[in-house]
Every structure is written in C-alpha cells, then in structure tokens.
Short mmCIF file of C-alpha atoms and ligand atoms in Angstrom, two decimals:
data_model
loop_
_atom_site.label_atom_id
_atom_site.label_comp_id
_atom_site.label_asym_id
_atom_site.label_seq_id
_atom_site.Cartn_x
_atom_site.Cartn_y
_atom_site.Cartn_z
CA UNK H 1 2.21 21.88 -4.57
CA UNK H 2 -1.03 23.87 -4.16
CA UNK H 3 0.48 26.72 -6.21
CA UNK H 4 1.29 24.43 -9.08
CA UNK H 5 -2.11 22.79 -8.78
CA UNK H 6 -3.85 26.17 -8.90
CA UNK H 7 -1.78 27.22 -11.92
CA UNK H 8 -2.58 24.07 -13.88
CA UNK H 9 -6.26 23.62 -13.00
CA UNK H 10 -7.39 26.03 -15.74
CA UNK H 11 -5.42 23.92 -18.25
CA UNK H 12 -7.45 20.91 -17.25
CA UNK H 13 -10.70 22.81 -17.73
CA UNK H 14 -9.50 24.15 -21.09
CA UNK H 15 -8.62 20.65 -22.23
CA UNK H 16 -12.13 19.58 -21.32
CA UNK H 17 -13.59 22.45 -23.31
CA UNK H 18 -11.52 21.46 -26.36
CA UNK H 19 -12.65 17.86 -25.98
CA UNK H 20 -16.31 18.89 -25.85
CA UNK H 21 -15.92 21.29 -28.77
CA UNK H 22 -15.33 18.32 -31.08
CA UNK H 23 -19.06 17.51 -31.03
CA UNK H 24 -22.26 19.40 -31.68
CA UNK H 25 -22.95 22.02 -29.03
CA UNK H 26 -25.96 21.50 -26.78
CA UNK H 27 -27.51 22.98 -23.67
CA UNK H 28 -27.19 21.14 -20.41
CA UNK H 29 -30.65 20.30 -19.17
CA UNK H 30 -32.33 22.59 -16.67
CA UNK H 31 -32.80 19.71 -14.28
CA UNK H 32 -29.03 19.68 -13.76
CA UNK H 33 -28.65 23.40 -13.11
CA UNK H 34 -27.57 24.52 -9.66
CA UNK H 35 -27.37 27.99 -8.28
CA UNK H 36 -23.91 29.60 -7.90
CA UNK H 37 -24.67 30.83 -4.42
CA UNK H 38 -25.97 27.47 -3.24
CA UNK H 39 -22.99 25.72 -4.74
CA UNK H 40 -20.65 28.08 -2.92
CA UNK H 41 -22.52 27.61 0.34
CA UNK H 42 -22.41 23.87 -0.09
CA UNK H 43 -18.69 24.02 -0.64
CA UNK H 44 -18.28 26.14 2.47
CA UNK H 45 -20.24 23.66 4.51
CA UNK H 46 -18.15 20.84 3.09
CA UNK H 47 -14.99 22.73 4.00
CA UNK H 48 -16.30 23.03 7.54
CA UNK H 49 -17.08 19.35 7.74
CA UNK H 50 -13.66 18.41 6.31
CA UNK H 51 -11.94 20.20 9.19
CA UNK H 52 -12.63 17.05 11.14
CA UNK H 53 -9.51 15.36 9.75
CA UNK H 54 -5.96 14.78 10.82
CA UNK H 55 -3.24 16.66 8.89
CA UNK H 56 -2.25 13.74 6.68
CA UNK H 57 -0.19 16.06 4.47
CA UNK H 58 2.08 17.19 7.29
CA UNK H 59 5.31 15.51 8.45
CA UNK H 60 4.03 15.70 12.05
CA UNK H 61 1.37 13.25 10.95
CA UNK H 62 3.47 10.12 11.34
CA UNK H 63 0.78 7.59 12.13
CA UNK H 64 -1.00 5.40 9.61
CA UNK H 65 -0.17 4.99 5.92
CA UNK H 66 -1.99 8.13 4.90
CA UNK H 67 -0.96 11.06 2.76
CA UNK H 68 -2.52 13.16 0.02
CA UNK H 69 -1.87 12.20 -3.59
CA UNK H 70 0.78 13.99 -5.62
CA UNK H 71 -0.70 16.98 -7.44
CA UNK H 72 0.19 15.39 -10.77
CA UNK H 73 -2.12 12.54 -9.75
CA UNK H 74 -4.86 15.02 -8.87
CA UNK H 75 -4.56 16.78 -12.24
CA UNK H 76 -4.40 13.50 -14.15
CA UNK H 77 -7.36 12.15 -12.25
CA UNK H 78 -9.42 15.28 -12.78
CA UNK H 79 -8.57 15.53 -16.50
CA UNK H 80 -9.84 11.99 -17.06
CA UNK H 81 -12.66 12.12 -14.53
CA UNK H 82 -14.29 14.97 -16.47
CA UNK H 83 -14.73 12.40 -19.23
CA UNK H 84 -15.32 9.60 -16.68
CA UNK H 85 -14.16 6.58 -18.66
CA UNK H 86 -14.90 3.13 -17.24
CA UNK H 87 -11.96 0.77 -17.50
CA UNK H 88 -14.19 -2.26 -17.40
CA UNK H 89 -14.10 -2.49 -21.18
CA UNK H 90 -12.10 -0.94 -23.97
CA UNK H 91 -15.22 0.71 -25.34
CA UNK H 92 -15.94 2.23 -21.91
CA UNK H 93 -12.52 3.79 -21.80
CA UNK H 94 -10.38 3.21 -24.89
CA UNK H 95 -7.63 5.65 -23.94
CA UNK H 96 -7.44 4.90 -20.23
CA UNK H 97 -7.79 1.17 -20.93
CA UNK H 98 -4.72 1.36 -23.14
CA UNK H 99 -2.94 3.45 -20.51
CA UNK H 100 -3.79 0.88 -17.86
CA UNK H 101 -2.26 -1.90 -19.94
CA UNK H 102 0.94 0.12 -20.40
CA UNK H 103 1.07 0.83 -16.68
CA UNK H 104 0.62 -2.79 -15.66
CA UNK H 105 3.39 -3.68 -18.10
CA UNK H 106 5.66 -1.10 -16.46
CA UNK H 107 4.82 -2.41 -12.99
CA UNK H 108 5.34 -6.01 -14.12
CA UNK H 109 8.76 -5.08 -15.57
CA UNK H 110 9.65 -3.33 -12.32
CA UNK H 111 9.18 -6.65 -10.55
CA UNK H 112 11.08 -8.59 -13.21
CA UNK H 113 8.12 -10.30 -14.92
CA UNK H 114 8.94 -10.87 -18.60
CA UNK H 115 5.37 -11.83 -19.40
CA UNK H 116 2.35 -11.07 -17.32
CA UNK H 117 -1.37 -10.66 -17.03
CA UNK H 118 -2.58 -7.90 -14.78
CA UNK H 119 -4.72 -4.89 -14.19
CA UNK H 120 -5.46 -2.16 -11.72
CA UNK H 121 -8.05 -2.73 -9.02
CA UNK H 122 -9.91 -0.49 -6.63
CA UNK H 123 -7.73 -1.61 -3.70
CA UNK H 124 -5.11 -3.97 -2.36
CA UNK H 125 -7.83 -6.04 -0.74
CA UNK H 126 -9.55 -6.65 -4.07
CA UNK H 127 -6.19 -7.26 -5.77
CA UNK H 128 -5.36 -9.92 -3.14
CA UNK H 129 -8.84 -11.38 -3.53
CA UNK H 130 -8.20 -11.80 -7.25
CA UNK H 131 -4.84 -13.43 -6.63
CA UNK H 132 -6.42 -15.89 -4.17
CA UNK H 133 -9.34 -16.48 -6.55
CA UNK H 134 -6.89 -17.51 -9.27
CA UNK H 135 -4.89 -19.52 -6.71
CA UNK H 136 -8.01 -21.45 -5.80
CA UNK H 137 -8.58 -22.34 -9.45
CA UNK H 138 -4.97 -23.36 -9.91
CA UNK H 139 -4.78 -25.33 -6.66
CA UNK H 140 -8.34 -26.58 -6.13
CA UNK H 141 -9.19 -27.88 -2.68
CA UNK H 142 -5.82 -26.93 -1.18
CA UNK H 143 -5.30 -24.49 1.68
CA UNK H 144 -3.75 -21.02 1.71
CA UNK H 145 -1.03 -20.23 4.26
CA UNK H 146 0.08 -16.79 5.39
CA UNK H 147 2.04 -15.50 8.33
CA UNK H 148 0.51 -14.31 11.57
CA UNK H 149 1.70 -10.82 10.57
CA UNK H 150 -0.01 -10.90 7.16
CA UNK H 151 -2.74 -8.36 6.42
CA UNK H 152 -5.97 -9.28 8.18
CA UNK H 153 -7.91 -9.32 4.92
CA UNK H 154 -6.25 -12.57 3.76
CA UNK H 155 -8.19 -14.69 6.23
CA UNK H 156 -11.34 -12.77 5.42
CA UNK H 157 -10.90 -13.22 1.66
CA UNK H 158 -10.22 -16.94 2.15
CA UNK H 159 -13.54 -17.06 3.95
CA UNK H 160 -15.22 -15.27 1.03
CA UNK H 161 -13.69 -17.75 -1.40
CA UNK H 162 -14.36 -20.75 0.80
CA UNK H 163 -10.68 -21.69 1.04
CA UNK H 164 -9.13 -23.14 4.17
CA UNK H 165 -6.70 -20.59 5.65
CA UNK H 166 -3.74 -21.57 7.83
CA UNK H 167 -1.57 -19.19 9.83
CA UNK H 168 2.19 -19.66 9.97
CA UNK H 169 4.03 -18.23 12.98
CA UNK H 170 6.31 -15.24 12.53
CA UNK H 171 9.89 -15.19 13.81
CA UNK H 172 11.41 -12.60 16.14
CA UNK H 173 11.76 -10.21 13.20
CA UNK H 174 8.05 -10.34 12.36
CA UNK H 175 8.78 -12.44 9.24
CA UNK H 176 7.21 -15.75 8.31
CA UNK H 177 9.19 -18.57 9.91
CA UNK H 178 10.25 -20.76 6.95
CA UNK H 179 10.95 -23.79 9.15
CA UNK H 180 7.43 -23.58 10.52
CA UNK H 181 6.16 -23.33 6.93
CA UNK H 182 8.12 -26.43 5.97
CA UNK H 183 6.74 -28.38 8.94
CA UNK H 184 3.24 -27.20 8.13
CA UNK H 185 3.54 -28.44 4.54
CA UNK H 186 4.36 -31.94 5.81
CA UNK H 187 1.09 -32.18 7.69
CA UNK H 188 -1.26 -29.95 5.66
CA UNK H 189 -2.11 -29.74 1.97
CA UNK H 190 -0.96 -26.19 1.28
CA UNK H 191 -1.66 -25.01 -2.27
CA UNK H 192 -0.74 -21.34 -1.93
CA UNK H 193 1.55 -19.39 0.36
CA UNK H 194 1.27 -15.64 0.76
CA UNK H 195 4.62 -13.88 1.18
CA UNK H 196 4.21 -10.38 2.52
CA UNK H 197 6.93 -7.99 1.41
CA UNK H 198 6.41 -5.19 3.84
CA UNK H 199 3.94 -6.18 6.55
CA UNK H 200 1.42 -3.48 7.33
CA UNK H 201 2.26 -3.56 11.03
CA UNK H 202 6.04 -3.25 11.15
CA UNK H 203 7.13 -3.39 7.51
CA UNK H 204 8.82 -6.79 7.81
CA UNK H 205 9.89 -8.72 4.70
CA UNK H 206 8.99 -12.41 4.61
CA UNK H 207 11.96 -14.59 3.54
CA UNK H 208 10.91 -14.98 -0.09
CA UNK H 209 14.06 -16.82 -1.29
CA UNK H 210 13.60 -19.54 1.35
CA UNK H 211 9.91 -19.72 0.54
CA UNK H 212 10.71 -20.21 -3.15
CA UNK H 213 12.95 -23.15 -2.22
CA UNK H 214 10.06 -24.63 -0.27
CA UNK H 215 7.81 -24.11 -3.29
CA UNK H 216 10.10 -26.48 -5.22
CA UNK H 217 9.81 -29.08 -2.50
CA UNK H 218 6.09 -28.83 -1.77
CA UNK H 219 4.59 -27.63 -5.04
CA UNK H 220 2.57 -24.68 -3.81
CA UNK H 221 1.96 -21.31 -5.47
CA UNK H 222 3.51 -18.17 -4.06
CA UNK H 223 1.54 -14.98 -3.97
CA UNK H 224 3.47 -11.87 -2.93
CA UNK H 225 1.45 -9.28 -1.08
CA UNK H 226 3.52 -6.14 -1.61
CA UNK H 227 0.57 -3.75 -1.33
CA UNK H 228 2.57 -1.47 0.92
CA UNK H 229 6.19 -2.49 0.24
CA UNK H 230 6.20 -3.22 -3.49
CA UNK H 231 7.68 0.04 -4.75
CA UNK H 232 10.70 -0.42 -2.48
CA UNK H 233 11.91 -2.86 -5.12
CA UNK H 234 13.13 0.29 -6.92
CA UNK H 235 15.74 0.95 -4.26
CA UNK H 236 16.56 -2.64 -3.36
CA UNK H 237 18.74 -3.41 -6.34
CA UNK H 238 21.87 -1.48 -5.56
CA UNK H 239 24.97 -1.76 -3.43
CA UNK H 240 23.98 1.04 -1.07
CA UNK H 241 22.47 -1.52 1.26
CA UNK H 242 19.45 0.67 1.67
CA UNK H 243 16.81 -2.04 1.60
CA UNK H 244 17.50 -5.76 1.92
CA UNK H 245 17.56 -6.81 -1.71
CA UNK H 246 17.29 -10.61 -1.45
CA UNK H 247 13.51 -10.71 -1.11
CA UNK H 248 12.90 -8.06 -3.77
CA UNK H 249 15.29 -9.66 -6.26
CA UNK H 250 13.32 -12.89 -5.99
CA UNK H 251 9.94 -11.26 -6.46
CA UNK H 252 9.84 -11.98 -10.21
CA UNK H 253 9.73 -15.70 -9.37
CA UNK H 254 6.43 -15.36 -7.55
CA UNK H 255 3.25 -16.58 -9.24
CA UNK H 256 1.40 -13.37 -8.48
CA UNK H 257 2.09 -9.95 -6.98
CA UNK H 258 -0.06 -7.22 -5.50
CA UNK H 259 1.08 -3.62 -5.17
CA UNK H 260 -0.96 -0.58 -4.15
CA UNK H 261 -0.21 2.62 -6.07
CA UNK H 262 -2.49 4.32 -3.53
CA UNK H 263 -0.03 3.48 -0.77
CA UNK H 264 3.48 4.28 -1.99
CA UNK H 265 2.71 5.30 -5.56
CA UNK H 266 1.49 8.82 -4.68
CA UNK H 267 -2.08 8.04 -5.83
CA UNK H 268 -5.50 8.84 -4.38
CA UNK H 269 -7.51 5.92 -3.03
CA UNK H 270 -8.96 3.56 -5.53
CA UNK H 271 -5.73 2.24 -7.03
CA UNK H 272 -4.41 -1.25 -6.39
CA UNK H 273 -2.81 -3.64 -8.87
CA UNK H 274 -2.61 -7.41 -9.32
CA UNK H 275 -0.09 -9.10 -11.61
CA UNK H 276 0.20 -12.77 -12.63
CA UNK H 277 3.38 -14.29 -14.01
CA UNK H 278 1.53 -16.70 -16.28
CA UNK H 279 -0.89 -14.91 -18.65
CA UNK H 280 -2.72 -18.21 -19.13
CA UNK H 281 -4.40 -17.85 -15.73
CA UNK H 282 -6.72 -15.40 -17.47
CA UNK H 283 -8.78 -18.41 -18.53
CA UNK H 284 -10.14 -18.67 -14.99
CA UNK H 285 -11.95 -15.37 -15.31
CA UNK H 286 -14.23 -16.51 -18.12
CA UNK H 287 -15.70 -19.76 -19.30
CA UNK H 288 -16.18 -19.28 -23.00
CA UNK H 289 -13.01 -17.66 -24.28
CA UNK H 290 -10.11 -19.64 -25.63
CA UNK H 291 -6.84 -19.19 -23.80
CA UNK H 292 -5.17 -17.45 -26.71
CA UNK H 293 -7.62 -14.61 -26.30
CA UNK H 294 -5.71 -13.44 -23.23
CA UNK H 295 -2.43 -13.00 -25.00
CA UNK H 296 -4.06 -10.95 -27.73
CA UNK H 297 -3.51 -7.24 -27.62
CA UNK H 298 -7.20 -6.54 -27.59
CA UNK H 299 -8.12 -8.02 -24.29
CA UNK H 300 -10.78 -6.20 -22.36
CA UNK H 301 -9.73 -5.47 -18.80
CA UNK H 302 -13.18 -6.39 -17.55
CA UNK H 303 -12.69 -9.90 -18.86
CA UNK H 304 -9.70 -10.48 -16.65
CA UNK H 305 -10.97 -8.88 -13.47
CA UNK H 306 -13.56 -9.67 -10.83
CA UNK H 307 -14.70 -6.08 -10.53
CA UNK H 308 -16.92 -4.55 -13.18
CA UNK H 309 -16.83 -0.74 -13.29
CA UNK H 310 -13.57 0.92 -12.37
CA UNK H 311 -12.40 4.52 -12.75
CA UNK H 312 -10.32 5.05 -15.87
CA UNK H 313 -9.24 8.22 -14.07
CA UNK H 314 -7.11 6.08 -11.72
CA UNK H 315 -5.03 4.94 -14.65
CA UNK H 316 -4.72 8.50 -15.96
CA UNK H 317 -3.60 9.74 -12.54
CA UNK H 318 -0.95 7.05 -12.19
CA UNK H 319 0.24 7.59 -15.75
CA UNK H 320 0.74 11.33 -15.31
CA UNK H 321 2.45 10.81 -11.96
CA UNK H 322 4.89 8.24 -13.30
CA UNK H 323 5.60 10.36 -16.35
CA UNK H 324 6.99 12.99 -13.96
CA UNK H 325 8.27 10.72 -11.20
CA UNK H 326 9.21 7.54 -13.03
CA UNK H 327 9.85 4.06 -11.64
CA UNK H 328 13.57 4.73 -11.34
CA UNK H 329 16.04 3.94 -8.61
CA UNK H 330 17.81 7.22 -7.88
CA UNK H 331 15.37 9.68 -9.37
CA UNK H 332 11.58 9.80 -9.59
CA UNK H 333 9.74 7.49 -7.24
CA UNK H 334 12.98 5.85 -6.13
CA UNK H 335 14.29 9.17 -4.83
CA UNK H 336 11.05 9.66 -2.89
CA UNK H 337 11.34 6.22 -1.30
CA UNK H 338 14.99 6.78 -0.42
CA UNK H 339 13.96 9.79 1.65
CA UNK H 340 11.33 7.74 3.48
CA UNK H 341 13.78 4.93 4.08
CA UNK H 342 16.45 7.29 5.36
CA UNK H 343 13.91 8.86 7.74
CA UNK H 344 13.24 5.41 9.20
CA UNK H 345 16.95 4.61 9.49
CA UNK H 346 17.74 7.91 11.13
CA UNK H 347 14.90 7.70 13.58
CA UNK H 348 15.67 4.13 14.56
CA UNK H 349 19.26 5.21 15.20
CA UNK H 350 18.02 7.95 17.53
CA UNK H 351 15.68 5.54 19.31
CA UNK H 352 18.46 3.01 19.76
CA UNK H 353 20.52 5.56 21.69
CA UNK H 354 17.57 7.10 23.53
CA UNK H 355 17.02 6.40 27.21
CA UNK H 356 13.30 7.03 26.88
CA UNK H 357 12.36 5.01 23.82
CA UNK H 358 13.15 1.48 22.64
CA UNK H 359 12.81 -0.16 19.26
CA UNK H 360 10.44 -3.06 18.75
CA UNK H 361 12.39 -4.16 15.68
CA UNK H 362 14.98 -2.82 13.28
CA UNK H 363 12.90 -1.21 10.50
CA UNK H 364 13.19 -2.96 7.14
CA UNK H 365 11.31 -0.33 5.15
CA UNK H 366 9.88 2.98 6.42
CA UNK H 367 7.77 1.90 9.38
CA UNK H 368 9.29 2.42 12.81
CA UNK H 369 7.79 0.57 15.79
CA UNK H 370 8.90 1.57 19.26
CA UNK H 371 7.74 1.87 22.84
CA UNK H 372 8.31 4.29 25.72
CA UNK H 373 11.01 2.96 27.99
CA UNK H 374 10.22 4.18 31.48
CA UNK H 375 11.84 1.32 33.33
CA UNK H 376 8.51 -0.49 33.24
CA UNK H 377 9.25 -4.16 32.56
CA UNK H 378 5.80 -5.70 32.13
CA UNK H 379 3.90 -6.02 28.87
CA UNK H 380 0.74 -4.53 30.37
CA UNK H 381 2.69 -1.60 31.81
CA UNK H 382 4.33 -0.87 28.45
CA UNK H 383 0.92 -0.97 26.77
CA UNK H 384 -0.45 1.57 29.23
CA UNK H 385 2.52 3.91 28.73
CA UNK H 386 2.31 3.60 24.95
CA UNK H 387 -1.39 4.49 24.97
CA UNK H 388 -0.59 7.42 27.21
CA UNK H 389 2.15 8.78 24.91
CA UNK H 390 -0.14 8.28 21.91
CA UNK H 391 -2.77 10.53 23.52
CA UNK H 392 -0.32 13.11 24.82
CA UNK H 393 1.51 13.68 21.54
CA UNK H 394 -1.76 14.02 19.65
CA UNK H 395 -3.30 16.37 22.19
CA UNK H 396 -0.28 18.64 22.53
CA UNK H 397 -1.90 21.97 21.69
CA UNK H 398 1.14 23.75 20.34
CA UNK H 399 2.93 20.97 18.63
CA UNK H 400 0.67 18.00 17.95
CA UNK H 401 2.27 14.83 16.64
CA UNK H 402 0.18 11.98 15.32
CA UNK H 403 1.43 8.45 15.86
CA UNK H 404 -0.41 5.16 15.60
CA UNK H 405 -0.75 2.30 18.03
CA UNK H 406 0.08 -1.25 17.12
CA UNK H 407 -0.76 -4.44 18.98
CA UNK H 408 2.09 -6.93 18.71
CA UNK H 409 2.48 -10.40 20.21
CA UNK H 410 4.43 -9.93 23.42
CA UNK H 411 6.75 -12.72 22.24
CA UNK H 412 8.04 -10.31 19.57
CA UNK H 413 9.24 -8.00 22.34
CA UNK H 414 10.63 -10.66 24.69
CA UNK H 415 12.72 -12.02 21.81
CA UNK H 416 14.65 -8.74 21.83
CA UNK H 417 14.17 -7.82 25.48
CA UNK H 418 14.34 -11.09 27.48
CA UNK H 419 13.92 -9.24 30.79
CA UNK H 420 10.35 -8.17 29.90
CA UNK H 421 7.59 -9.83 31.88
CA UNK H 422 4.99 -11.29 29.54
CA UNK H 423 1.96 -10.70 31.74
CA UNK H 424 -0.24 -10.26 28.65
CA UNK H 425 -0.29 -12.07 25.33
CA UNK H 426 -0.34 -8.81 23.37
CA UNK H 427 1.46 -5.53 23.92
CA UNK H 428 0.47 -2.16 22.54
CA UNK H 429 3.42 -0.27 21.09
CA UNK H 430 3.74 2.90 19.01
CA UNK H 431 4.21 2.91 15.29
CA UNK H 432 5.01 5.49 12.63
CA UNK H 433 4.75 5.08 8.89
CA UNK H 434 7.33 7.62 7.66
CA UNK H 435 5.96 7.52 4.16
CA UNK H 436 6.35 11.18 3.26
CA UNK H 437 9.77 12.21 1.93
CA UNK H 438 9.61 15.30 4.17
CA UNK H 439 9.89 12.99 7.16
CA UNK H 440 13.60 12.77 6.40
CA UNK H 441 14.08 16.36 7.54
CA UNK H 442 11.59 16.16 10.43
CA UNK H 443 12.93 13.16 12.28
CA UNK H 444 14.71 15.16 14.94
CA UNK H 445 11.60 17.20 15.68
CA UNK H 446 9.42 14.10 15.77
CA UNK H 447 11.84 12.25 18.00
CA UNK H 448 12.25 15.01 20.57
CA UNK H 449 8.48 15.55 20.64
CA UNK H 450 7.87 11.89 21.47
CA UNK H 451 10.63 11.88 24.09
CA UNK H 452 9.12 14.96 25.77
CA UNK H 453 5.87 13.12 26.25
CA UNK H 454 7.36 10.04 27.87
CA UNK H 455 6.58 10.52 31.57
C1 PLP B 1 -2.82 -2.01 2.89
C2 PLP B 1 -2.53 -3.44 2.71
C3 PLP B 1 -3.50 -4.32 2.20
C4 PLP B 1 -4.90 -3.87 1.92
O1 PLP B 1 -4.92 -2.98 0.87
P1 PLP B 1 -6.10 -1.88 0.72
O2 PLP B 1 -5.66 -1.12 -0.47
O3 PLP B 1 -6.11 -1.09 1.98
O4 PLP B 1 -7.37 -2.62 0.53
C5 PLP B 1 -3.15 -5.64 2.01
N1 PLP B 1 -1.91 -6.07 2.31
C6 PLP B 1 -0.95 -5.27 2.80
C7 PLP B 1 0.40 -5.82 3.10
C8 PLP B 1 -1.23 -3.92 3.02
O5 PLP B 1 -0.28 -3.12 3.53
#
C-alpha cells in the first residue's frame, strides 16, 4: 500500500501542476513562504508526536472501529484537496458536487431506493441529526424511539432538536424488542423509530421487517442507522448465508438511511451519508424554494443539508476508492467485507470451543464480544477479569494485542448464561471490531494471544 502510494504521489502533484498551468502564472506571496529546513524539522516533530498512537493499520489492533483509509482514498482526497473545493454549493465545487450526487445515487441504489434525496455529511452523527431533523418536520410533536443498544448520539441529537426520546428495551440478542415497541406505541405517541442495522457495541441487527409491519399499524417513520453496518448489505443478498439478509433486504422500505463511508467504506474521517426515500422532504431544508426545485438536476447540496462547508475532497476520495473497489457482492468492497465477516465467524467458532473464553453473543456482522471464562460466575468478577485481560494483552511487550472494552447490561449475559450471578447491573466484557480484511488470516494468532492472557 505505501509502495503504491509513494509511486502515485508524484502523479497527483503533476496533475495539480497541469491544473494550475491553465491560468496565468503568478508568484506565491512572500508571506506564505516557509523555509525548507524548518518545514522538515516541523515534520520530524510531528512524526515524533504521532508515535503516540495505537497501530490502527495492524491486524493485532482489534479494538475499536479504526483503520487507515485505503490508499486510493488518500490519493483521491489529496488530488481534490489541492484544489480544495467546497461541496456546499455547485459553484464552490462543481466537479466534486457532481461526483457527490453520483455517489449518493450509487449508495441509494445499493440500499434499493429507486428515488432518493441525499448527500454526504461530515459524520454519522450529523447524518443522523439530519434524518431526525427531517423526521421532526414530518412528524411534528411526536417522539423518537430507539433501542437501548442504539448509538448514544441519538438521545443527544433528540435533545438538540428538542424532540422527546424514548428507549425501547433490547432482547437477548441485543436487538430492539419488537413486542416492547408495539406496547410502547399503544401508550406513547411515537412518530419515528430508529432501527440500527449493526449496533456499535455488538453489531446486532434490529428486526427491521417486524418494525416495518409495526409502521403500518402505528404510522411512524423508520430511520435506519446503518452507520457501521450499512455496507454489509452488499453481502447479505446471496444464498451463502453469510449475513442475515432479512433486515438488509427490507432496508429500501425505510424512510431514511445513514451509512458512514468512513467506517466500512475505506475512507478517512469526515465522510458520512444520509439518504431519504422521498425526495420531497428536501422542502424542509429551505423555506422559499418550491418543492420541484429538489427534483431538478441542478440542486445545490448546501440547500439540502444542515452543514455549510464540507470537503469536496471527501467525495473525490470515495469516488476513486469505489472506482477500484466497487459496491459489488463478491468483488470490490463486498470481497473486503466477506473477509471481515469470515474473521468474526471463525473467531466466534474458536471462542465457542475454548475453555478460557466465552461469547457474549453470536456475531451478526464483524464485531465479536466475549469474556474471559475463569470459572468466575459473578458479573463483577467477570468485569474485573475482562479489564485485566484488556490491560495484559495491550501491555504485552513482544506481542501486543489491542482489544476494546464494552459495558453491556448484565441481563444480556444471564440470558445466555443463566448460572451467572447478576451482582451488578452492568458487566464489562471484551470486544473486537474485526474490520480489516487481514483479520481473516490473523484470527488464530489473536485468539491464542487472548487465551494466553486469561489468568
Ligand atoms: C459510529 C456510529 C454512529 C456515529 O457516527 P460518527 O461517524 O462516529 O459520528 C452512529 N450510529 C452508529 C450505529 C455508529 O456505529
């Protein structure tokens, strides 16, 4: 990857030179000049400061959802960033604005939307905020419901928007309990329900088909938060039984969808996406444009988004990445996701037969949640052992392994392990997001390393 990046970087600079050569030459102002030596020193100091990082690129980093962008994304980003278009308006970034529209169309088609309105955002949080902002306009005065396992920003964004937020309990699989949702709708005025496809904690898939049935009965909107899990739709449409397809097949019925290209789309941070099934919701972003404006081809992205300035480079990076690794099922991004999914399946199989580790849940995507099984049967004891293994694996001098900790309701564990003593409401377990395709060939190493540190 670095070799290819190094080989292509001069091409990016040359392209920039050709772009600049189209206009009259001029001298950059003296006030902007910096000394070569000082620049080099600054870079060296930056390098030193950047050492204080975990090795996100490495398969032995199996903690949070972190990894470097694909080098195609880096090159695409850099090529556009040297121009620095602003995708707020078409005149701020004509080319990248057009690219962004094509990309959102591709993403909308991936989810089965025939028509759509959508755009990139700077994050999943902002994309969800936009979806809830539109939901509030469409369902004024009514509450938003999401599961207890939904991303924590939903309650925060409801607060920002002044919407009442209601939590729905999750079942033993970490998914929204549809019966609880039904009961809730009988006593509360719920205008929007958030279905998470791929919870950030354990990667659980809310039961979207059941939730869509309840939408018919109760007349709420459904917003799908697939910030992390959305791209798994690519590998959920086949007979290989790789990813449970029911939820993903229904996704095109949702009123809005959020997906984060900076999570599973190989992009650097600053790339989320929100999509609406009905283009007419665009009217809620402005007050003085007729509705037909939003189905015209000339819409300005800034007129259908809450954010103002946004990097056109994000669109360029995603475009170049998907040109090389397209939204396909068996090749391109689908092939990458299959590797991640198979890593999770293989590791969970090893954990299931291990006498030192136990699974919290069967993984539905590529997150594996587990805990050290030392014979300790209390929630507080398991938490202490998990924290201990977390520290030990990370501090192993020769062979460090980076996991993450996850706090789960103890009831999630007792549902699977009835003999556990729930002496605390929450239990800390270990969690790995196996979101690099290389994880598929490192599972054995990762597994034996964790086992070695279970005392
Ligand atoms: C990561 C995540 C978010 C937040 O997205 P950011 O891009 O980090 O702001 C929201 N929902 C889910 C399900 C996520 O996994």
